JSON list of C-alpha atoms in Angstrom, two decimals:
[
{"chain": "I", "resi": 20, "resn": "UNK", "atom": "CA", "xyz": [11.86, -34.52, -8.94]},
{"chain": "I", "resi": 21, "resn": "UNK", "atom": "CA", "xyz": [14.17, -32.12, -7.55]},
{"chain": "I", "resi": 22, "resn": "UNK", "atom": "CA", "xyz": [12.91, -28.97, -8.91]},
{"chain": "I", "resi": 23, "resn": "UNK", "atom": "CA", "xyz": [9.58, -30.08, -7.34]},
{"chain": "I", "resi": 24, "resn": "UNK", "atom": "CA", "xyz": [10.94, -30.80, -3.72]},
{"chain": "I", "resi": 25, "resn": "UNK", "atom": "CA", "xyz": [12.60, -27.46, -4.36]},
{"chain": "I", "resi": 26, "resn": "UNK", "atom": "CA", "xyz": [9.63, -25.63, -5.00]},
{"chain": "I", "resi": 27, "resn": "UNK", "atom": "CA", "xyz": [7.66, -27.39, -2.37]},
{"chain": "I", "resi": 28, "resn": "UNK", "atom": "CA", "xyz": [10.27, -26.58, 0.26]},
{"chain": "I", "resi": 29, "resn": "UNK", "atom": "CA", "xyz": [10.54, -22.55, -0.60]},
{"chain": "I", "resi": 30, "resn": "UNK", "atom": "CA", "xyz": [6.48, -22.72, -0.40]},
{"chain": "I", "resi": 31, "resn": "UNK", "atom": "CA", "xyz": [6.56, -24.33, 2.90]},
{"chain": "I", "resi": 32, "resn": "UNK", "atom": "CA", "xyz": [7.16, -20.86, 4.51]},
{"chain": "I", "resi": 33, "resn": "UNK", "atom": "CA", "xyz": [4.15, -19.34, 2.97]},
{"chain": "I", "resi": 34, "resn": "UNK", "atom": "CA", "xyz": [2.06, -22.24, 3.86]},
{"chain": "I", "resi": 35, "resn": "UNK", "atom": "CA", "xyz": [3.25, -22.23, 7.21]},
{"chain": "I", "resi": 36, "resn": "UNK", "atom": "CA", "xyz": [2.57, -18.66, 7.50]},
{"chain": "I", "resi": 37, "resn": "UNK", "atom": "CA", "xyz": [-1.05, -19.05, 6.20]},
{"chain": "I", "resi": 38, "resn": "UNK", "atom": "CA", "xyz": [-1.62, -22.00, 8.23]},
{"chain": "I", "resi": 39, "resn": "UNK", "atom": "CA", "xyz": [-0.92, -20.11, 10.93]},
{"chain": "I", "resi": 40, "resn": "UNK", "atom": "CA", "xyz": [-2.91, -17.36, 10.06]},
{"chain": "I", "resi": 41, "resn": "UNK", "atom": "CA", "xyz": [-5.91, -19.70, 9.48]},
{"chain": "I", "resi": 42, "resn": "UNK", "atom": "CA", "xyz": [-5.70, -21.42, 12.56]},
{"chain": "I", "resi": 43, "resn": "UNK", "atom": "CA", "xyz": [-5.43, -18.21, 14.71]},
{"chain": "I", "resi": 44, "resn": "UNK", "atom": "CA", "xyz": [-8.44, -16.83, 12.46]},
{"chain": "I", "resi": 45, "resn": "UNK", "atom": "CA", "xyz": [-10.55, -20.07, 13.16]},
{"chain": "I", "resi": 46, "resn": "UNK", "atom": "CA", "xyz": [-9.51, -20.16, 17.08]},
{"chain": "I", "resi": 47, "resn": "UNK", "atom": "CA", "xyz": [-11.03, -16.66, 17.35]},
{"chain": "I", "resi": 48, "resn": "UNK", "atom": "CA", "xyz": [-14.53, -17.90, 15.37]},
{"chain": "I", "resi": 49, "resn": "UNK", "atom": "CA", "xyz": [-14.55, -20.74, 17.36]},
{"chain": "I", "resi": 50, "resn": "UNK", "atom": "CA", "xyz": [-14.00, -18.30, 20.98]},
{"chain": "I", "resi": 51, "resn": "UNK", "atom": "CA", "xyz": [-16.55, -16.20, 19.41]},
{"chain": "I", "resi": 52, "resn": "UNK", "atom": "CA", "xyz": [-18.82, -19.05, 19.20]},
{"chain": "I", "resi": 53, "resn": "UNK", "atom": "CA", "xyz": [-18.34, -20.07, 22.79]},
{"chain": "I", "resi": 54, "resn": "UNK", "atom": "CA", "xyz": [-19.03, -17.02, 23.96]},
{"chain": "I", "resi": 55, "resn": "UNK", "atom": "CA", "xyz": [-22.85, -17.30, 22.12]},
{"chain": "I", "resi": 56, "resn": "UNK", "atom": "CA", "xyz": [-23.02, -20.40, 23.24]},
{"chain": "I", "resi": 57, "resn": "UNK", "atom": "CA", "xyz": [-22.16, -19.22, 26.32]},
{"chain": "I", "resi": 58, "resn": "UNK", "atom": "CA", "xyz": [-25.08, -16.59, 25.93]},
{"chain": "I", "resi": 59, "resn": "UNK", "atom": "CA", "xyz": [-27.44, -19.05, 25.42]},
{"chain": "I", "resi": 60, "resn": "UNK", "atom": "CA", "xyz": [-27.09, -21.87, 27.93]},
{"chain": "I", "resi": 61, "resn": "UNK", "atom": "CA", "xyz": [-27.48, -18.86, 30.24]},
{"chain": "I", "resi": 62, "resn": "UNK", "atom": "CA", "xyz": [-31.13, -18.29, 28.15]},
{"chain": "I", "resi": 63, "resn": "UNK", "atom": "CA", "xyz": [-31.76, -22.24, 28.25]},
{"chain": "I", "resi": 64, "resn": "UNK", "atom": "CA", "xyz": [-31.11, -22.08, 32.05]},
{"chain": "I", "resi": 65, "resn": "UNK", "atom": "CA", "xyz": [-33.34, -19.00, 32.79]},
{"chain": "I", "resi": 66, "resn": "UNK", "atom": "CA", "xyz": [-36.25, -20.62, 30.35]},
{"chain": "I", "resi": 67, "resn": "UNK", "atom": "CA", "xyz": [-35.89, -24.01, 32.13]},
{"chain": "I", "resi": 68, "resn": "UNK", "atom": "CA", "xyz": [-37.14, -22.34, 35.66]},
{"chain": "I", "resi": 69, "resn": "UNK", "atom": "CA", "xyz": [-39.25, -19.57, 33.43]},
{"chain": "I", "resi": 70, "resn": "UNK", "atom": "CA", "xyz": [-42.45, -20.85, 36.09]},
{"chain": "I", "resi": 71, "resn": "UNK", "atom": "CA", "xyz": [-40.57, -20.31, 38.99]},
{"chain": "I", "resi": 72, "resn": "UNK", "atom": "CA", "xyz": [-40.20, -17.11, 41.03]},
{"chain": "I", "resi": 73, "resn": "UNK", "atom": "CA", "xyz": [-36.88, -17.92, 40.83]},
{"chain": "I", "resi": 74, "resn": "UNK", "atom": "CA", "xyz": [-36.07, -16.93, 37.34]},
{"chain": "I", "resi": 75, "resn": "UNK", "atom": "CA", "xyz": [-34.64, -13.77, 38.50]},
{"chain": "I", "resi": 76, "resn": "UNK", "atom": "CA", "xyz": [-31.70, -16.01, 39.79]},
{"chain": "I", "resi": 77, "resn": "UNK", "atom": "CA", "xyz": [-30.56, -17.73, 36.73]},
{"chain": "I", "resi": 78, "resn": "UNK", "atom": "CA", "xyz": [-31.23, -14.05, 34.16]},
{"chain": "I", "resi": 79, "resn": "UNK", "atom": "CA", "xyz": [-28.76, -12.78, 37.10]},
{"chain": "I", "resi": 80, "resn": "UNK", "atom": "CA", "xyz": [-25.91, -15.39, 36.33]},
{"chain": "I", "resi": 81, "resn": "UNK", "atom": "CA", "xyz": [-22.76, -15.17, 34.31]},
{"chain": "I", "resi": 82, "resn": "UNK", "atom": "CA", "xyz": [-20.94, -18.27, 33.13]},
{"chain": "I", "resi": 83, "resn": "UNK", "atom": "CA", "xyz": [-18.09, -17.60, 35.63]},
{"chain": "I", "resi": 84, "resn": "UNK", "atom": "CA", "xyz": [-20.96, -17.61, 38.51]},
{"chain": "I", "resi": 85, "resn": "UNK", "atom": "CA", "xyz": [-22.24, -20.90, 37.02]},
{"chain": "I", "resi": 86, "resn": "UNK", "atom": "CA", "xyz": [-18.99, -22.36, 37.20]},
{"chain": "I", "resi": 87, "resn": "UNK", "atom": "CA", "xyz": [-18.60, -21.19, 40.73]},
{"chain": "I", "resi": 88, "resn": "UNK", "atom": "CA", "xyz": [-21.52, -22.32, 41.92]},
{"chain": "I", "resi": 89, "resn": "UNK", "atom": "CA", "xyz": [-20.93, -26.17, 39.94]},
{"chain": "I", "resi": 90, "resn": "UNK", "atom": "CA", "xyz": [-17.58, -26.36, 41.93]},
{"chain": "I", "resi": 91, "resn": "UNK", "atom": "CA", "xyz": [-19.28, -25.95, 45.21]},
{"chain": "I", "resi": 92, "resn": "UNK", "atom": "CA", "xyz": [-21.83, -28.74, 44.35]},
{"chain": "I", "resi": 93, "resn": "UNK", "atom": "CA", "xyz": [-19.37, -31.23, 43.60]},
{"chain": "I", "resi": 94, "resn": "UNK", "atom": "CA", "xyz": [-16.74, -29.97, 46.15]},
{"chain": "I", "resi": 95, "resn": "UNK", "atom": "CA", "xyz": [-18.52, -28.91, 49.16]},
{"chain": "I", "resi": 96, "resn": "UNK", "atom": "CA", "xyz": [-18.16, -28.57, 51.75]},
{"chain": "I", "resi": 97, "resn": "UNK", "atom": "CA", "xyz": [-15.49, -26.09, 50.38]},
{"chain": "I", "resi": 98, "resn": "UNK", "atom": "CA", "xyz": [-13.67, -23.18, 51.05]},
{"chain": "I", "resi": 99, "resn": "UNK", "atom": "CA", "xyz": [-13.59, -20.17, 48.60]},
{"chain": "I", "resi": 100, "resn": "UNK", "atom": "CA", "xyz": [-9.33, -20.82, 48.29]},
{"chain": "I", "resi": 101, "resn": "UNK", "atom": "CA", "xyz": [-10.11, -24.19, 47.24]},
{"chain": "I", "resi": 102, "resn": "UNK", "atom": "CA", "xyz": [-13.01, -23.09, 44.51]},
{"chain": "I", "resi": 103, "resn": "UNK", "atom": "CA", "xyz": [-10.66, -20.52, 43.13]},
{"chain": "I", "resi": 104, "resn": "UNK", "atom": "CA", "xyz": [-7.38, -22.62, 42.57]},
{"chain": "I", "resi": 105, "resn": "UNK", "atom": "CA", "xyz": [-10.16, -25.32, 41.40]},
{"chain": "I", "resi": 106, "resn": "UNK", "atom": "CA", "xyz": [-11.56, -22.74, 38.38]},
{"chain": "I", "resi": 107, "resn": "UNK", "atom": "CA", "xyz": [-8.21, -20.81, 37.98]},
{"chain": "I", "resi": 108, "resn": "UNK", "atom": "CA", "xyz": [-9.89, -17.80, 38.65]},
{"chain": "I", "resi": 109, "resn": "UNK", "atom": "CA", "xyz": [-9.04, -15.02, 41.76]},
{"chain": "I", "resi": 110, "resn": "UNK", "atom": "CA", "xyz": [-9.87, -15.78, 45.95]},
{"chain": "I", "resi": 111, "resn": "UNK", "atom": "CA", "xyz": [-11.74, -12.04, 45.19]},
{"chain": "I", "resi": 112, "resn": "UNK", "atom": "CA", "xyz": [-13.92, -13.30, 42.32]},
{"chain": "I", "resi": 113, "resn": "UNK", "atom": "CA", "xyz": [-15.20, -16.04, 44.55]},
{"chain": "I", "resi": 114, "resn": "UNK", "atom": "CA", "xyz": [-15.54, -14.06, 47.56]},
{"chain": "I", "resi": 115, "resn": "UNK", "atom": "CA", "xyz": [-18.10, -11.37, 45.50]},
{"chain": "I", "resi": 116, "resn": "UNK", "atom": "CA", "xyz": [-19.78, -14.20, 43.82]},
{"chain": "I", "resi": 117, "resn": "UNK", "atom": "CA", "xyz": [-20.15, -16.18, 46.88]},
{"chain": "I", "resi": 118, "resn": "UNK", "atom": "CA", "xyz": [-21.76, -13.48, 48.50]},
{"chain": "I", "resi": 119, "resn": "UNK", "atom": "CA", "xyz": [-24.05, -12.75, 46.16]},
{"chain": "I", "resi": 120, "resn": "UNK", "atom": "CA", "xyz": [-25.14, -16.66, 46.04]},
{"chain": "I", "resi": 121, "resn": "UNK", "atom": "CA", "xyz": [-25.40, -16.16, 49.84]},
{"chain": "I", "resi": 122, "resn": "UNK", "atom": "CA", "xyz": [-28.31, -13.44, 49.61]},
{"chain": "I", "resi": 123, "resn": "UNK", "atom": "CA", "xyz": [-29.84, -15.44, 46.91]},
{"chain": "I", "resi": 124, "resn": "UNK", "atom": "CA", "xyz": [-30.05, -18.53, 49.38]},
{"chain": "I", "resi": 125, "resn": "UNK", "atom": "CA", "xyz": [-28.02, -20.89, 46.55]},
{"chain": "I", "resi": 126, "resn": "UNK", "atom": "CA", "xyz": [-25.15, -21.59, 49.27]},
{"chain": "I", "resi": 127, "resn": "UNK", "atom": "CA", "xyz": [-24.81, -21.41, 52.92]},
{"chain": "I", "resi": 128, "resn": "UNK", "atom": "CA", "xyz": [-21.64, -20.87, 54.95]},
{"chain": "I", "resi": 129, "resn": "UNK", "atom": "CA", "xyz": [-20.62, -23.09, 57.69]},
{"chain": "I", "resi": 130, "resn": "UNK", "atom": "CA", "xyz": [-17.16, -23.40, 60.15]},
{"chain": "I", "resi": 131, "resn": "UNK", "atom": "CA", "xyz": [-15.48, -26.32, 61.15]},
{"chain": "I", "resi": 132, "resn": "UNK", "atom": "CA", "xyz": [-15.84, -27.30, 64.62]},
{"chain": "I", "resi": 133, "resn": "UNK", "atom": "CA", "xyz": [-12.62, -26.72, 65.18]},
{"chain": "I", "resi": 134, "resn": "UNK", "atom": "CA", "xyz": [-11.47, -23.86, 63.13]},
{"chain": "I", "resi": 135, "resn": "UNK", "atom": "CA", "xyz": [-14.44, -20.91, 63.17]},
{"chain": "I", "resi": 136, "resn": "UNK", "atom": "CA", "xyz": [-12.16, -18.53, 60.72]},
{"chain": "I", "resi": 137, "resn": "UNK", "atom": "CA", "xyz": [-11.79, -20.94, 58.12]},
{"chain": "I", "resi": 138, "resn": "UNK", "atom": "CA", "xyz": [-15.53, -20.57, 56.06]},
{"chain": "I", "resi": 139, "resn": "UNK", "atom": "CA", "xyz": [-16.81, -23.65, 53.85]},
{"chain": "I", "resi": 140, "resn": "UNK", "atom": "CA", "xyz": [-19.70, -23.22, 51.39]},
{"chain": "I", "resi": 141, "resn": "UNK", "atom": "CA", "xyz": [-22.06, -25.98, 50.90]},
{"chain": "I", "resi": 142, "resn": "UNK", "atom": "CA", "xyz": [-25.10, -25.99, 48.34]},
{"chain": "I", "resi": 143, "resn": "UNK", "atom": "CA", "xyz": [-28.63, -24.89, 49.72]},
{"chain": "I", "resi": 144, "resn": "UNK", "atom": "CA", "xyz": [-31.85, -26.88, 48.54]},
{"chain": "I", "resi": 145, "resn": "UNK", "atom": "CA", "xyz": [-32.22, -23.67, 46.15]},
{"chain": "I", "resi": 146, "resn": "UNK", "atom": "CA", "xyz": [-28.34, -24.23, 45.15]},
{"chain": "I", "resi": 147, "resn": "UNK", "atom": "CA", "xyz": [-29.01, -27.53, 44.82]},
{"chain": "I", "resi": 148, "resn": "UNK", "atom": "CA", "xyz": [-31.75, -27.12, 41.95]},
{"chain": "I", "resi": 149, "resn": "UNK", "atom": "CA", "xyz": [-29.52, -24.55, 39.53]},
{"chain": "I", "resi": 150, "resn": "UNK", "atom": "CA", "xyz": [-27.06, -27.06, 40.04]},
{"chain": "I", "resi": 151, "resn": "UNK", "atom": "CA", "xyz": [-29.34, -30.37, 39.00]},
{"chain": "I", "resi": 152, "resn": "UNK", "atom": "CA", "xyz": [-30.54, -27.91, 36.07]},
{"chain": "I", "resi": 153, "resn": "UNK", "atom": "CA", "xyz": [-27.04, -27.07, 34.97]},
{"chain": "I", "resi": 154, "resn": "UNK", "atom": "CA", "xyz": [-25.67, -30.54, 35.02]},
{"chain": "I", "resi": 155, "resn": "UNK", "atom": "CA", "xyz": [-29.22, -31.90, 33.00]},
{"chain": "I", "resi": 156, "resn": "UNK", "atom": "CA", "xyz": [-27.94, -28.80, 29.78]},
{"chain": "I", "resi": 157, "resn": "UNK", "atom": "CA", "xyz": [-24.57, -30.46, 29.97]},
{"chain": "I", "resi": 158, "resn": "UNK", "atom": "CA", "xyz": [-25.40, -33.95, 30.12]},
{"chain": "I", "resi": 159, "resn": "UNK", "atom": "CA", "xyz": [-27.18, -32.87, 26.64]},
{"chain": "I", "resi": 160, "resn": "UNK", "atom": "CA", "xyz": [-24.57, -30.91, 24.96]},
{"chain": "I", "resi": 161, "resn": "UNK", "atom": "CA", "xyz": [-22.18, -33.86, 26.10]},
{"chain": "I", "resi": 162, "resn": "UNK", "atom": "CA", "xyz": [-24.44, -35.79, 24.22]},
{"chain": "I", "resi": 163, "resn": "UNK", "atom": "CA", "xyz": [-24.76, -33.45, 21.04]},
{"chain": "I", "resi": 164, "resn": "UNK", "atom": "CA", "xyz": [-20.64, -33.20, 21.52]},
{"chain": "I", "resi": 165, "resn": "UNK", "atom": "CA", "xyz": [-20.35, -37.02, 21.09]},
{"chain": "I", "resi": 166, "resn": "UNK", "atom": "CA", "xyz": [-22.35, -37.39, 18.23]},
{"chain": "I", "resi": 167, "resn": "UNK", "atom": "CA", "xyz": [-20.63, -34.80, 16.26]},
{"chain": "I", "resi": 168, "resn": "UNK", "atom": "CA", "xyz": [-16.92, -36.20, 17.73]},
{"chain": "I", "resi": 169, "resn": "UNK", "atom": "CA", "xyz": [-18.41, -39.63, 16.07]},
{"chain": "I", "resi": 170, "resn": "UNK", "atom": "CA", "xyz": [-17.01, -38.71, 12.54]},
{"chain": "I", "resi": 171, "resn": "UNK", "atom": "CA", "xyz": [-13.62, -39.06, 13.95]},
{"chain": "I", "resi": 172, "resn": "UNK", "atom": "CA", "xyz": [-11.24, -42.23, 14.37]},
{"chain": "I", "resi": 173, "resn": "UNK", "atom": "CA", "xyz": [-9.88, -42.76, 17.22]},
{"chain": "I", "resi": 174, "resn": "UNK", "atom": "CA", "xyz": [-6.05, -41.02, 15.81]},
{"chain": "I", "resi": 175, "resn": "UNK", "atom": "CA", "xyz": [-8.04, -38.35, 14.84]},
{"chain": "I", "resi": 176, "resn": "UNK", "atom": "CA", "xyz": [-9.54, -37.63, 18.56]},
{"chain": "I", "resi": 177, "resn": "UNK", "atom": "CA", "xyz": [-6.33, -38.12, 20.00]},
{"chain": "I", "resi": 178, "resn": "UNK", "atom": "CA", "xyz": [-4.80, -34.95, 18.11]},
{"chain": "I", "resi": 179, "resn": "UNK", "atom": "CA", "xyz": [-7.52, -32.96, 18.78]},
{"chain": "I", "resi": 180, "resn": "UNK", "atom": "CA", "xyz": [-7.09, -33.72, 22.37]},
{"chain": "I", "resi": 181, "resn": "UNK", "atom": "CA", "xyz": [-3.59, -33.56, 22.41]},
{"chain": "I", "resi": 182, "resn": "UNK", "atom": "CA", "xyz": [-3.89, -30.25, 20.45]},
{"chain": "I", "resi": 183, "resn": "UNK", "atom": "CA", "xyz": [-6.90, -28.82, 22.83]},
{"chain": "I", "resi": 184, "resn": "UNK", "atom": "CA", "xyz": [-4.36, -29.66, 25.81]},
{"chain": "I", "resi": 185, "resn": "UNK", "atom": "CA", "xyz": [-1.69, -27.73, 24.42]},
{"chain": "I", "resi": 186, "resn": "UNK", "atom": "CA", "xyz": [-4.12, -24.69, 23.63]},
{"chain": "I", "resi": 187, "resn": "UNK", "atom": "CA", "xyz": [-5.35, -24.98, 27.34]},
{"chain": "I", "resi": 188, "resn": "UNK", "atom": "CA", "xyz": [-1.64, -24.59, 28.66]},
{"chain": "I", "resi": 189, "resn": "UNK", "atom": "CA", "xyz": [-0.58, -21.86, 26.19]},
{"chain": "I", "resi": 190, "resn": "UNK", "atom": "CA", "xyz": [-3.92, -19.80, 27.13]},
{"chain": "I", "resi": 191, "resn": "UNK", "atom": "CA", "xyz": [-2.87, -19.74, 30.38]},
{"chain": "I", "resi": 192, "resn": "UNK", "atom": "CA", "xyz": [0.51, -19.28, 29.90]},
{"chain": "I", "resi": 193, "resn": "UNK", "atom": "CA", "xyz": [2.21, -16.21, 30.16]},
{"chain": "I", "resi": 194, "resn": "UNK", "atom": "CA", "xyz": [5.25, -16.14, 28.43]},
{"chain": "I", "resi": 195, "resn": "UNK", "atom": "CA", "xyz": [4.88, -14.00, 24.68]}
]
């Protein structure tokens, strides 16, 4: 028995070290796979308004613009400081996007009565449509994502959250 814990301790090392390797392997397939996935909820989008002379709009969009444009639906009235510390993404990013989404008619700007520096971004009628459209694809991959997540006991969810936590923080970490 000895000899065996022996051996199994001077291979934990190795294993370690191609566990590792594995996991960082299958972290950039599964990245890789967002990003087509990514791809095509953009295609799904653009298809579900193919009829509409608004098409253009949606073939226009990148996933960051999406996101930008969800945050002002369910934050708005908000200001562009508030949809960038929201998304973890830069003041500048929003501003361009946001201005872009202006001359589309997706968002209008307003003031507050008592502050007219201070610009808030609420959802147009337009805006308000991608939005409805993008929440409908979600609402259906949540649904695919639940029956696939249905294999898994309840133990088993909680380390994969736990685990997709702790990959969230490290990704934006910035420590080596």
């Amino acid at each position: 028995m000895f000899v065996n814990e022996e051996n199994n301790m001077s291979n934990e090392p190795t294993n370690r070290a191609s566990l590792h390797s594995e996991i960082h392997q299958l972290i950039v397939r599964v990245h890789h796979s967002f990003e087509m996935h990514d791809q095509q909820e953009l295609k799904q989008l653009a298809e579900s308004v193919s009829n509409s002379e608004n098409a253009h709009i949606w073939e226009s969009m990148t996933i960051v613009a999406i996101h930008v444009l969800d945050a002002i639906g369910k934050l708005g009235p908000v200001n562009g400081a508030r949809v960038a510390s929201y998304l973890g993404i830069t003041r500048g990013a929003v501003t361009k996007i946001a201005r872009r989404f202006l001359h589309q008619g997706l968002i209008e700007k307003n003031f507050l009565p008592d502050n007219k520096k201070e610009v808030h971004f609420t959802l147009t009628a337009l805006g308000m449509e991608f939005f409805k459209a993008h929440h409908e694809l979600h609402d259906k991959l949540q649904h695919q994502w639940s029956r696939y997540l249905d294999k898994y006991d309840a133990a088993e969810l909680q380390t994969i959250v736990r685990f997709l936590r702790e990959l969230a923080e490290f990704g934006m970490s910035t420590d080596d």
